Short mmCIF file of N, CA and C and ligand atoms in Angstrom, two decimals:
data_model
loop_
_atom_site.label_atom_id
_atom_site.label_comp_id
_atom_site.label_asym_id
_atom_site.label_seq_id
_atom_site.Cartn_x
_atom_site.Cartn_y
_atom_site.Cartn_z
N UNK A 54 263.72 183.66 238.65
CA UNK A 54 262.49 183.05 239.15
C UNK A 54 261.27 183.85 238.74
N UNK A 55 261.77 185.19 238.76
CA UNK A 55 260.30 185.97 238.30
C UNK A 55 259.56 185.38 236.79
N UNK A 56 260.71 184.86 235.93
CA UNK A 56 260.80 184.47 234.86
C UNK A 56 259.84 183.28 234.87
N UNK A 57 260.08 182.40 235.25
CA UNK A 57 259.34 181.16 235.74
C UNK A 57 258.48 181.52 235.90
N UNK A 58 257.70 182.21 237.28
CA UNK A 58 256.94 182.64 237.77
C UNK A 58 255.56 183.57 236.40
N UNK A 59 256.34 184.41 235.72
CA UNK A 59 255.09 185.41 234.89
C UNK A 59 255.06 184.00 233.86
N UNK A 60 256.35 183.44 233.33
CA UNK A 60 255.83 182.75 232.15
C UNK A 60 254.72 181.57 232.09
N UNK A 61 255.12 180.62 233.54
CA UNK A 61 254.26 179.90 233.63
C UNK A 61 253.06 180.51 234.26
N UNK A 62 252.42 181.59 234.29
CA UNK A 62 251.07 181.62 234.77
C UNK A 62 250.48 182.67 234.04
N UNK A 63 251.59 182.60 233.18
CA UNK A 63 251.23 183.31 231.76
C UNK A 63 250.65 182.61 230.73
N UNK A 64 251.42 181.39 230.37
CA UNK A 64 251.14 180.23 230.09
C UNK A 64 249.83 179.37 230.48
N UNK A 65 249.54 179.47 231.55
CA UNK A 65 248.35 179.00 232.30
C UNK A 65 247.18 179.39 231.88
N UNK A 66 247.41 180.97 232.14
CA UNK A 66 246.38 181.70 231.88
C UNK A 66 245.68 181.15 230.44
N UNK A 67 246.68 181.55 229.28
CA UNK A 67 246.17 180.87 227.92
C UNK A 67 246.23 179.93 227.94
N UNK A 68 246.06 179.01 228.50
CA UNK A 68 245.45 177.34 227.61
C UNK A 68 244.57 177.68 228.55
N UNK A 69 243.66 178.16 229.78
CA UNK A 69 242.61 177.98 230.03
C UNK A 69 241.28 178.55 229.38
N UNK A 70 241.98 179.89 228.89
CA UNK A 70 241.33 180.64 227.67
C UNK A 70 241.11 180.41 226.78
N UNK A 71 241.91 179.15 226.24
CA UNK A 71 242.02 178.71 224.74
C UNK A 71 240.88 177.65 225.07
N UNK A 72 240.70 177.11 226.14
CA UNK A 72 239.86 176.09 226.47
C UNK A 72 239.06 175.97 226.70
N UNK A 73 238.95 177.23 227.33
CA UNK A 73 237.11 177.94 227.35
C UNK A 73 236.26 178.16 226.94
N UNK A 74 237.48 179.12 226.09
CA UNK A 74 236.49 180.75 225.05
C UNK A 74 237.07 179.95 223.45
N UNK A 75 238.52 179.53 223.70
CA UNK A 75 238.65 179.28 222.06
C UNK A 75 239.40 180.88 221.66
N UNK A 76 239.64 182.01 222.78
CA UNK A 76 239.74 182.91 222.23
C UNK A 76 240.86 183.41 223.05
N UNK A 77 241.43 184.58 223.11
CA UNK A 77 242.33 185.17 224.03
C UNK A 77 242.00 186.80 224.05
N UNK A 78 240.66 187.03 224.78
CA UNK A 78 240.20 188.26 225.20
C UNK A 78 241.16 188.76 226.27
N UNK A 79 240.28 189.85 227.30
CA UNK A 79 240.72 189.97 228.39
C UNK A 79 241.95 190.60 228.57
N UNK A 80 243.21 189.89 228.81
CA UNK A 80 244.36 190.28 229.30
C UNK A 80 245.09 191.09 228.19
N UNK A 81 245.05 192.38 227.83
CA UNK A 81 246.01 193.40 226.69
C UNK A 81 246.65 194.05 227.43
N UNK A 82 248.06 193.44 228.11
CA UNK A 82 249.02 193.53 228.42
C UNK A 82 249.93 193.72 227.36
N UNK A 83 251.08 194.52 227.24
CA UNK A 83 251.91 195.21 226.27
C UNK A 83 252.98 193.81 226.13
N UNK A 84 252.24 192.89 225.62
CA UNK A 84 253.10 191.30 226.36
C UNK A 84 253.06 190.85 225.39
N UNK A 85 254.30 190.34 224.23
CA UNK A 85 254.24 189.55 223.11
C UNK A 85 254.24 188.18 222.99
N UNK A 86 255.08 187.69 224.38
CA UNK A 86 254.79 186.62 224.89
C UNK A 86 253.94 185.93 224.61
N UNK A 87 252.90 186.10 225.24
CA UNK A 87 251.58 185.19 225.08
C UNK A 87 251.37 184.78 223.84
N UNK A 88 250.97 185.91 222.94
CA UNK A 88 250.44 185.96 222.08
C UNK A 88 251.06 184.86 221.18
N UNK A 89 252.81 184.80 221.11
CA UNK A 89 254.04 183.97 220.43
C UNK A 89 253.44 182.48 220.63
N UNK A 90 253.15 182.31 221.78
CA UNK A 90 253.21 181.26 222.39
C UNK A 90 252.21 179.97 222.23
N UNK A 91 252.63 179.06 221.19
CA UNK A 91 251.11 177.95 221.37
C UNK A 91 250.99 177.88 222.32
N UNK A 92 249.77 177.19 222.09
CA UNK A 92 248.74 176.43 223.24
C UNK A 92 249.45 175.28 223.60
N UNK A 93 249.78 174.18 222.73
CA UNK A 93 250.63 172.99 223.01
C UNK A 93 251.92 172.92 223.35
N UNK A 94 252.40 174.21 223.41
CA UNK A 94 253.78 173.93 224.01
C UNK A 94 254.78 173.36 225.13
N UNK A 95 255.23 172.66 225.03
CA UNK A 95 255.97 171.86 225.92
C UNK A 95 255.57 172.00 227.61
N UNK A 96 255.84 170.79 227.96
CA UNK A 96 255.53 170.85 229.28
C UNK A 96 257.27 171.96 230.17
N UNK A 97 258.85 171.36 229.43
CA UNK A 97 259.32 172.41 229.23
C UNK A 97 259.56 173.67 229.37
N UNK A 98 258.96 173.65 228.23
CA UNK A 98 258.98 175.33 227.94
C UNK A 98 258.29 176.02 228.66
N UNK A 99 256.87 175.60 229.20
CA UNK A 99 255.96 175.87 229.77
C UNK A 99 256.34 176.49 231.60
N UNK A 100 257.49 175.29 232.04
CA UNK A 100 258.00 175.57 233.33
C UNK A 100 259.23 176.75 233.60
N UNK A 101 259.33 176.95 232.15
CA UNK A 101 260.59 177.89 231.72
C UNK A 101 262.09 177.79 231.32
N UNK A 102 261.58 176.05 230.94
CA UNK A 102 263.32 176.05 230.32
C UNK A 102 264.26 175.40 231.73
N UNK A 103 265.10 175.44 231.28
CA UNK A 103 266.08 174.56 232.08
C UNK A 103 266.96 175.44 233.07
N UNK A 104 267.09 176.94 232.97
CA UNK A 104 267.30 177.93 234.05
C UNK A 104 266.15 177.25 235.42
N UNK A 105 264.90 177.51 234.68
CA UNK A 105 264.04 177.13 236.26
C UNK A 105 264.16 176.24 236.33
N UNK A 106 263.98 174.87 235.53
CA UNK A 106 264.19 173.34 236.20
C UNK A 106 265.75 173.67 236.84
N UNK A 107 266.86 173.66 236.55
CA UNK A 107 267.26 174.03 237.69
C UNK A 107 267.46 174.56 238.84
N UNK A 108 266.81 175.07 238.96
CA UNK A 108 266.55 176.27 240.21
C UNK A 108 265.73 175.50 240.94
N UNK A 109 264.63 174.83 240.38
CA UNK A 109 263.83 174.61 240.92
C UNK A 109 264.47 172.60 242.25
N UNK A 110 265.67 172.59 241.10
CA UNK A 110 266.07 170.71 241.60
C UNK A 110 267.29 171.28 242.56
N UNK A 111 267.57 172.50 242.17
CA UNK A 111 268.60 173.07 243.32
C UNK A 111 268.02 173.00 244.70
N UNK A 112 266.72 174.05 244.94
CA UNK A 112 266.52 173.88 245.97
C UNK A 112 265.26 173.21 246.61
N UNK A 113 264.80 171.88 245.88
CA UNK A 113 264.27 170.36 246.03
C UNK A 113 265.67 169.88 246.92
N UNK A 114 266.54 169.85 246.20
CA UNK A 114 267.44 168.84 246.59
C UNK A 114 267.84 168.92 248.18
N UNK A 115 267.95 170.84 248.23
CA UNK A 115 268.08 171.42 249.45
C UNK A 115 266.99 171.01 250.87
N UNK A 116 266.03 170.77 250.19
CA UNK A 116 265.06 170.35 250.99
C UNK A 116 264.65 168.93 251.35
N UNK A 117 265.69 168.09 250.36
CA UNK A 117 265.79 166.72 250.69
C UNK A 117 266.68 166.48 251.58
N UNK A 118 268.24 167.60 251.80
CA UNK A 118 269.25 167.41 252.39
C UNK A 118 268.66 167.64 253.58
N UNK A 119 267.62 168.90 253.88
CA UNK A 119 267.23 169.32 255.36
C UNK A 119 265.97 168.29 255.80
N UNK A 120 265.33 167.28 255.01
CA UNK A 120 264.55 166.07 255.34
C UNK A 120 264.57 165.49 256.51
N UNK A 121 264.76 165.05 257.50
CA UNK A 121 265.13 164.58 258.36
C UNK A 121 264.60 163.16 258.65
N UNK A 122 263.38 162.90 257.93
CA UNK A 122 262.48 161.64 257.20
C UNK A 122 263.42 160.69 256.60
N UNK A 123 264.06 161.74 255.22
CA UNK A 123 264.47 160.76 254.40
C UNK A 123 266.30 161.39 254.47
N UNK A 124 266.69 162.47 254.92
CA UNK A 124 268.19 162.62 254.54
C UNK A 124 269.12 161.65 254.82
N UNK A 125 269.03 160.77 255.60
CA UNK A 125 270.34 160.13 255.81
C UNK A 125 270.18 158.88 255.01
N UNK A 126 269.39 159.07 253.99
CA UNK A 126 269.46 157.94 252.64
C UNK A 126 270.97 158.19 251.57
N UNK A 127 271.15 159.31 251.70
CA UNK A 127 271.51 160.34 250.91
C UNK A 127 272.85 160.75 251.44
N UNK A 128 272.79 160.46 252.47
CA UNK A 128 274.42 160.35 253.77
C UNK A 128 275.56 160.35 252.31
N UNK A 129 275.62 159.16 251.84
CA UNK A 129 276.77 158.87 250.68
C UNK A 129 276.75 159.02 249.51
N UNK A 130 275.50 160.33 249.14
CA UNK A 130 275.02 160.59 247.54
C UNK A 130 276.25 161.44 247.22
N UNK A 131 276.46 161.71 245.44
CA UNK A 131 277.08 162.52 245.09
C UNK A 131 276.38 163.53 244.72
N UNK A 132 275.95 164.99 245.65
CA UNK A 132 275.05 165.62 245.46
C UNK A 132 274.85 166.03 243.91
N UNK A 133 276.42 166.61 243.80
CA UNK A 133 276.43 167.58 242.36
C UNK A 133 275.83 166.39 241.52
N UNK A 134 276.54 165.25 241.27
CA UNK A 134 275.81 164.31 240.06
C UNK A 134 274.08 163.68 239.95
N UNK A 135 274.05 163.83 241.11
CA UNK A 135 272.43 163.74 241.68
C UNK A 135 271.38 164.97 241.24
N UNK A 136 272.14 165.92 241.23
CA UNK A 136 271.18 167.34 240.99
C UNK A 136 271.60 167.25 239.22
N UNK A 137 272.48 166.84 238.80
CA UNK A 137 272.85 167.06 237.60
C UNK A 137 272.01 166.03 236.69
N UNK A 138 271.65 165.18 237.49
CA UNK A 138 270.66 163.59 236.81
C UNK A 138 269.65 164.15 236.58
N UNK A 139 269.37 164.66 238.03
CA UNK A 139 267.81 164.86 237.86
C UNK A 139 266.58 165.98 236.92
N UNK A 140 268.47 166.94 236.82
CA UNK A 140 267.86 167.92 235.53
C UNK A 140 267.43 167.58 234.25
N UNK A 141 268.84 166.57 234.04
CA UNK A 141 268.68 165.89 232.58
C UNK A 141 267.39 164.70 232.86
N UNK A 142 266.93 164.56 233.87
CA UNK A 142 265.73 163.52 233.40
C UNK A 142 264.49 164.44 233.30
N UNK A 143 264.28 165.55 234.67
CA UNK A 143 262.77 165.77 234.39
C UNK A 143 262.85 167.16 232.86
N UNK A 144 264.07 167.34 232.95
CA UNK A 144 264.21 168.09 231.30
C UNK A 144 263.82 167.46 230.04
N UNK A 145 264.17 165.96 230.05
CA UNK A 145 263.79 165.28 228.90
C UNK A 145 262.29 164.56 229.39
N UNK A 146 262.13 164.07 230.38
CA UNK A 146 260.55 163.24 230.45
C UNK A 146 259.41 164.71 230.22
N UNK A 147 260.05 165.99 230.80
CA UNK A 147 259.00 167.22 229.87
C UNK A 147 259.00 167.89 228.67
N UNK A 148 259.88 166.95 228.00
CA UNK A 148 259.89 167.37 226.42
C UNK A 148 260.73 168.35 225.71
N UNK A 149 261.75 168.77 227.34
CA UNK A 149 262.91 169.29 226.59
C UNK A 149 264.10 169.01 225.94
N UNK A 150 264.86 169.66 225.62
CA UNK A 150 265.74 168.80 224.64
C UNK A 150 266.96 168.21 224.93
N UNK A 151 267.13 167.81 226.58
CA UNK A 151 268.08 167.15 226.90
C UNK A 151 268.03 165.32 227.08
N UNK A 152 269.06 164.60 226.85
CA UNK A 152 268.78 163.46 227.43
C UNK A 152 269.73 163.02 228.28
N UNK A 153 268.78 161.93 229.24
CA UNK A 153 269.12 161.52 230.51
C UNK A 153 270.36 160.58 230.25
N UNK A 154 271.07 160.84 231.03
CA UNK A 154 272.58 159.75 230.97
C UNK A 154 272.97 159.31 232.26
N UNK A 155 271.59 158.98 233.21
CA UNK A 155 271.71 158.79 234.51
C UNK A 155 271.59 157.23 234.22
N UNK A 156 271.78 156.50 235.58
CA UNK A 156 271.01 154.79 235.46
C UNK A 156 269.90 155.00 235.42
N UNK A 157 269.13 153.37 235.25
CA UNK A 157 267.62 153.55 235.17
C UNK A 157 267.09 153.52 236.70
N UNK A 158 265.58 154.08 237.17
CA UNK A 158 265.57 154.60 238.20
C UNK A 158 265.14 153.05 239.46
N UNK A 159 265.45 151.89 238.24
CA UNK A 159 265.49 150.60 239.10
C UNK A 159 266.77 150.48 239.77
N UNK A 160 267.83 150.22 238.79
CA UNK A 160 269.13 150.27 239.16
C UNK A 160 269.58 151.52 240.10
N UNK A 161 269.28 153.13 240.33
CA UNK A 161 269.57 154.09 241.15
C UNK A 161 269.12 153.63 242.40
N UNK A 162 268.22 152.91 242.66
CA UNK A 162 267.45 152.62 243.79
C UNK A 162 267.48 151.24 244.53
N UNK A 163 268.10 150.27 243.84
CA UNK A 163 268.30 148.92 243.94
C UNK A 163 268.93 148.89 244.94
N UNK A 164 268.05 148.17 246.33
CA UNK A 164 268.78 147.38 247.46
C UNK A 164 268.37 149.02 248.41
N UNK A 165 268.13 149.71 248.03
CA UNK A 165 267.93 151.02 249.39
C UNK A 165 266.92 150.69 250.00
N UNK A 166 265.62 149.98 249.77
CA UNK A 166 264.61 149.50 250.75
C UNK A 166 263.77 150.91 250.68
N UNK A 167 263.33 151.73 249.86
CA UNK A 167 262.74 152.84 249.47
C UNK A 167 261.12 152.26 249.63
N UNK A 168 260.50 153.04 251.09
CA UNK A 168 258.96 152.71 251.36
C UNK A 168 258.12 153.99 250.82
N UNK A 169 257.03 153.88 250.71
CA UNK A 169 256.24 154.41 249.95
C UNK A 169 256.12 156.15 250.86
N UNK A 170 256.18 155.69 252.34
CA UNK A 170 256.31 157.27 253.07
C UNK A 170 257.96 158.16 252.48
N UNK A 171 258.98 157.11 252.00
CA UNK A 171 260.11 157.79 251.77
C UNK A 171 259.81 158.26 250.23
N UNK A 172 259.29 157.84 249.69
CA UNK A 172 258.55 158.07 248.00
C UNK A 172 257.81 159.20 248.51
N UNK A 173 257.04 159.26 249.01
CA UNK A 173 255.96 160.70 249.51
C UNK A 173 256.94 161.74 249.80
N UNK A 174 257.67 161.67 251.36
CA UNK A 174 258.29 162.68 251.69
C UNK A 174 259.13 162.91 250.55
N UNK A 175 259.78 162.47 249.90
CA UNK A 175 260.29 163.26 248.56
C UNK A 175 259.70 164.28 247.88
N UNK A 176 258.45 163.68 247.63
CA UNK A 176 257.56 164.34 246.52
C UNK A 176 257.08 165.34 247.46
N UNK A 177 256.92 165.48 248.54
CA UNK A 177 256.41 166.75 249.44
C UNK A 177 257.44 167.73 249.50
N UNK A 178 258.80 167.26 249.15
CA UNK A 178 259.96 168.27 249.20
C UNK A 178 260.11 168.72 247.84
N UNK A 179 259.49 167.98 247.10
CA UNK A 179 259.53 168.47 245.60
C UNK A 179 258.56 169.64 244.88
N UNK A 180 257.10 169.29 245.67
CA UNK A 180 256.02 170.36 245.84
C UNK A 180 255.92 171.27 246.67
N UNK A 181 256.78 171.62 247.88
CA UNK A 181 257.31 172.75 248.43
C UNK A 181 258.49 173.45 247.36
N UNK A 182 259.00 173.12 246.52
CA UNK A 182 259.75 173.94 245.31
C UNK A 182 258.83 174.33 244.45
N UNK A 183 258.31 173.88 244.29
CA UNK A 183 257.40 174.03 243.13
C UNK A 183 256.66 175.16 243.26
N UNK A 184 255.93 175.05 244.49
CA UNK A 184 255.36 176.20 245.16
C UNK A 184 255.79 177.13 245.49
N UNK A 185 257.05 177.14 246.26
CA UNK A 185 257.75 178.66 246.36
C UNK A 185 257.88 178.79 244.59
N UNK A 186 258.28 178.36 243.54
CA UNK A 186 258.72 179.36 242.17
C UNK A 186 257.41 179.41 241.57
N UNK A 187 256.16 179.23 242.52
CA UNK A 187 254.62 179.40 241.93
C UNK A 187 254.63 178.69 240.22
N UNK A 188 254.78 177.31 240.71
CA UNK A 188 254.68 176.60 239.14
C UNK A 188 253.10 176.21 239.40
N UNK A 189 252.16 176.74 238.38
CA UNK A 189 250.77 176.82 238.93
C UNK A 189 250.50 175.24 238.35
N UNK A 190 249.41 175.01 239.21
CA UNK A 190 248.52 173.68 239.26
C UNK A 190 248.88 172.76 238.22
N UNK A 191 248.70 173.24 237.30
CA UNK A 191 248.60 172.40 235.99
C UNK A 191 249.46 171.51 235.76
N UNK A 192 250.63 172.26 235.81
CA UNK A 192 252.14 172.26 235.60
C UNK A 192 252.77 171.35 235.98
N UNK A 193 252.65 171.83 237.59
CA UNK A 193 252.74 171.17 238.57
C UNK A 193 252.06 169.84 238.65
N UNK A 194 250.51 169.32 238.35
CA UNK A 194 250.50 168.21 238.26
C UNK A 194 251.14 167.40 237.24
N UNK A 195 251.16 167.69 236.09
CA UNK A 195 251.56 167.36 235.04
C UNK A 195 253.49 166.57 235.40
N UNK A 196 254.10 167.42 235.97
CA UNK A 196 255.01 167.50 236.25
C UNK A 196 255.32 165.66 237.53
N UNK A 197 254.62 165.72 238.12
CA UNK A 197 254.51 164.92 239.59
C UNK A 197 253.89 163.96 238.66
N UNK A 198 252.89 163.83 237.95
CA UNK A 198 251.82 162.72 237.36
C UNK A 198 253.29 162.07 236.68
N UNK A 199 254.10 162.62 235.72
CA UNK A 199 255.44 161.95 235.05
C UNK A 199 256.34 161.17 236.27
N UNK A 200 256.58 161.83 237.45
CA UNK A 200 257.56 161.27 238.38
C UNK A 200 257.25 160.21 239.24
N UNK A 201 255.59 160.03 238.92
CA UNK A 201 254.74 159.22 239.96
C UNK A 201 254.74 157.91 238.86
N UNK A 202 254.63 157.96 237.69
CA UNK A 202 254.97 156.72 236.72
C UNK A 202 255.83 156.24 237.10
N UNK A 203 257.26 156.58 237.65
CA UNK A 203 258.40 155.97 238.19
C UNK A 203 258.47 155.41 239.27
N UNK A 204 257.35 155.74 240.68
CA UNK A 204 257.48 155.20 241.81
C UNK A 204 257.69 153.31 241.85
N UNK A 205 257.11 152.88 240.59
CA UNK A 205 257.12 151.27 240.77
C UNK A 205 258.77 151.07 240.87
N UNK A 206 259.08 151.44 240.40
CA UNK A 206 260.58 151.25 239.93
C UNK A 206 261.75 151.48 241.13
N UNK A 207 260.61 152.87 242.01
CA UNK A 207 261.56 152.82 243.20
C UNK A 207 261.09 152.59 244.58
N UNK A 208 260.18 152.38 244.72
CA UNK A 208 259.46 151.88 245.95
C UNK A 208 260.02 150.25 246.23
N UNK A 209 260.57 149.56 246.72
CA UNK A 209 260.96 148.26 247.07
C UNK A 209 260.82 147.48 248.34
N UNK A 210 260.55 148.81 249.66
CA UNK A 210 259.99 147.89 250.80
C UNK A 210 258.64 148.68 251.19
N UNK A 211 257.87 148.21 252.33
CA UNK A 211 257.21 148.39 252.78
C UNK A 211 256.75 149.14 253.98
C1 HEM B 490 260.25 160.36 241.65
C2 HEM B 490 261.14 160.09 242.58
C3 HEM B 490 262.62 159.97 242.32
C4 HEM B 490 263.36 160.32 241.23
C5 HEM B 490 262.88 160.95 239.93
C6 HEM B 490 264.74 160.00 241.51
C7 HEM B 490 265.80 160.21 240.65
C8 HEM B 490 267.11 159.85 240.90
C9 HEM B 490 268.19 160.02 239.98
C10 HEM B 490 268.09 160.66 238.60
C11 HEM B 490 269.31 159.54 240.57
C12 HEM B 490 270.73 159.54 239.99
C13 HEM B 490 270.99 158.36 239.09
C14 HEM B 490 272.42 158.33 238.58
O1 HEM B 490 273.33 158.78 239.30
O2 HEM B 490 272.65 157.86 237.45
C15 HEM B 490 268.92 159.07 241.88
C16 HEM B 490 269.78 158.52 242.81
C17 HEM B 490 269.45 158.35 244.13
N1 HEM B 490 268.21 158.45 244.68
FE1 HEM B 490 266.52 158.89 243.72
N2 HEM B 490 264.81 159.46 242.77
C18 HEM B 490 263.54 159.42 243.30
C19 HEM B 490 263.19 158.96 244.54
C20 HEM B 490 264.07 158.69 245.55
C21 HEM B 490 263.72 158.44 246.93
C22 HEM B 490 262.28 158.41 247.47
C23 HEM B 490 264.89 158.26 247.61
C24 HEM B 490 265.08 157.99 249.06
C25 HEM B 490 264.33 158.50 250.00
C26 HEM B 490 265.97 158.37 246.66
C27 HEM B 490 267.31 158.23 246.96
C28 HEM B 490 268.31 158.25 246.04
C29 HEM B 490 269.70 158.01 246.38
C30 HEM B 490 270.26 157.77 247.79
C31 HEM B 490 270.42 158.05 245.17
C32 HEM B 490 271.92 157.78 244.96
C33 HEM B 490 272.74 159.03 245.00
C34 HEM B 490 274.22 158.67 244.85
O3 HEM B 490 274.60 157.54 245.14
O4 HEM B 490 274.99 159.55 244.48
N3 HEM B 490 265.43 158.64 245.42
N4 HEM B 490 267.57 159.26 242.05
#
């Protein structure tokens, strides 16, 4: 997590610099990192690769199980294949190099009656992860702005 943690706000740091100044003053840290690192690089790479997206859907998921809003949706989920979907999707919708071999997120959701507070409390259990592995702002929206394209698909009652 520390990993996550320096890279993405390492990461941060330069594209705001690059966006600013155009330059990368300031920070001469004994850090090759940065320096390696485009500006455009993956949303991905950026969160640290698929060690932290997992880590990070590990304990999302944990926090969906302790939900008390939304857990007993989830009463008859198959956790492991559920945590295993969700890597391979937000891994590939951020430009990493896995692809999704889950259903589509109409068919995952079809007939559950999924209201827009059960769509929220998700995403509030998703941005309490996010936050404990300090995935800074950017990232983080970037990240939610992709998962929020999907809500049509799973929102179905009211
Ligand atoms: C952006 C929001 C969401 C995403 C990205 C998402 C993603 C997924 C994925 C990838 C699967 C597995 C599909 C497969 O097995 O092929 C799944 C299943 C499921 N989702 Fe969601 N989901 C979202 C929102 C929700 C919400 C709001 C609920 C309910 C509160 C929910 C409840 C479930 C349940 C119960 C399953 C079935 C698990 C099983 O039968 O094993 N999801 N979802």
């Amino acid at each position: 997590m520390r990993q996550l943690q320096s890279i993405s706000m390492t990461l941060f740091a330069t594209l705001m610099m690059a966006g600013l100044t155009g330059g990368c003053g300031g920070n001469k840290k004994a850090d090759t990192t940065a320096a390696a690192a485009p500006a455009d690089k993956s949303l991905y790479d950026r969160l640290g690769g698929l060690d932290a997206i997992t880590a990070v859907v590990d304990d999302f998921v944990a926090n969906v199980a302790a939900d008390t809003r939304i857990n007993a949706m989830f009463a008859n989920a198959d956790i492991k294949n559920l945590k295993a979907k969700l890597v391979e999707q937000i891994c590939e919708a951020t430009g990493g190099p896995c692809k999704y071999t889950g259903k589509s997120m109409k068919e995952s959701h079809v007939g559950m009656n999924i209201t827009e507070a059960d769509f929220n409390a998700l995403v509030e259990d998703l941005v309490k992860s996010l936050d404990k592995f300090k995935v800074p702002e950017k990232e983080k929206g970037e990240l939610l702005g992709a998962l929020g394209g999907m809500k049509g698909d799973i929102v179905t009652a009211q």
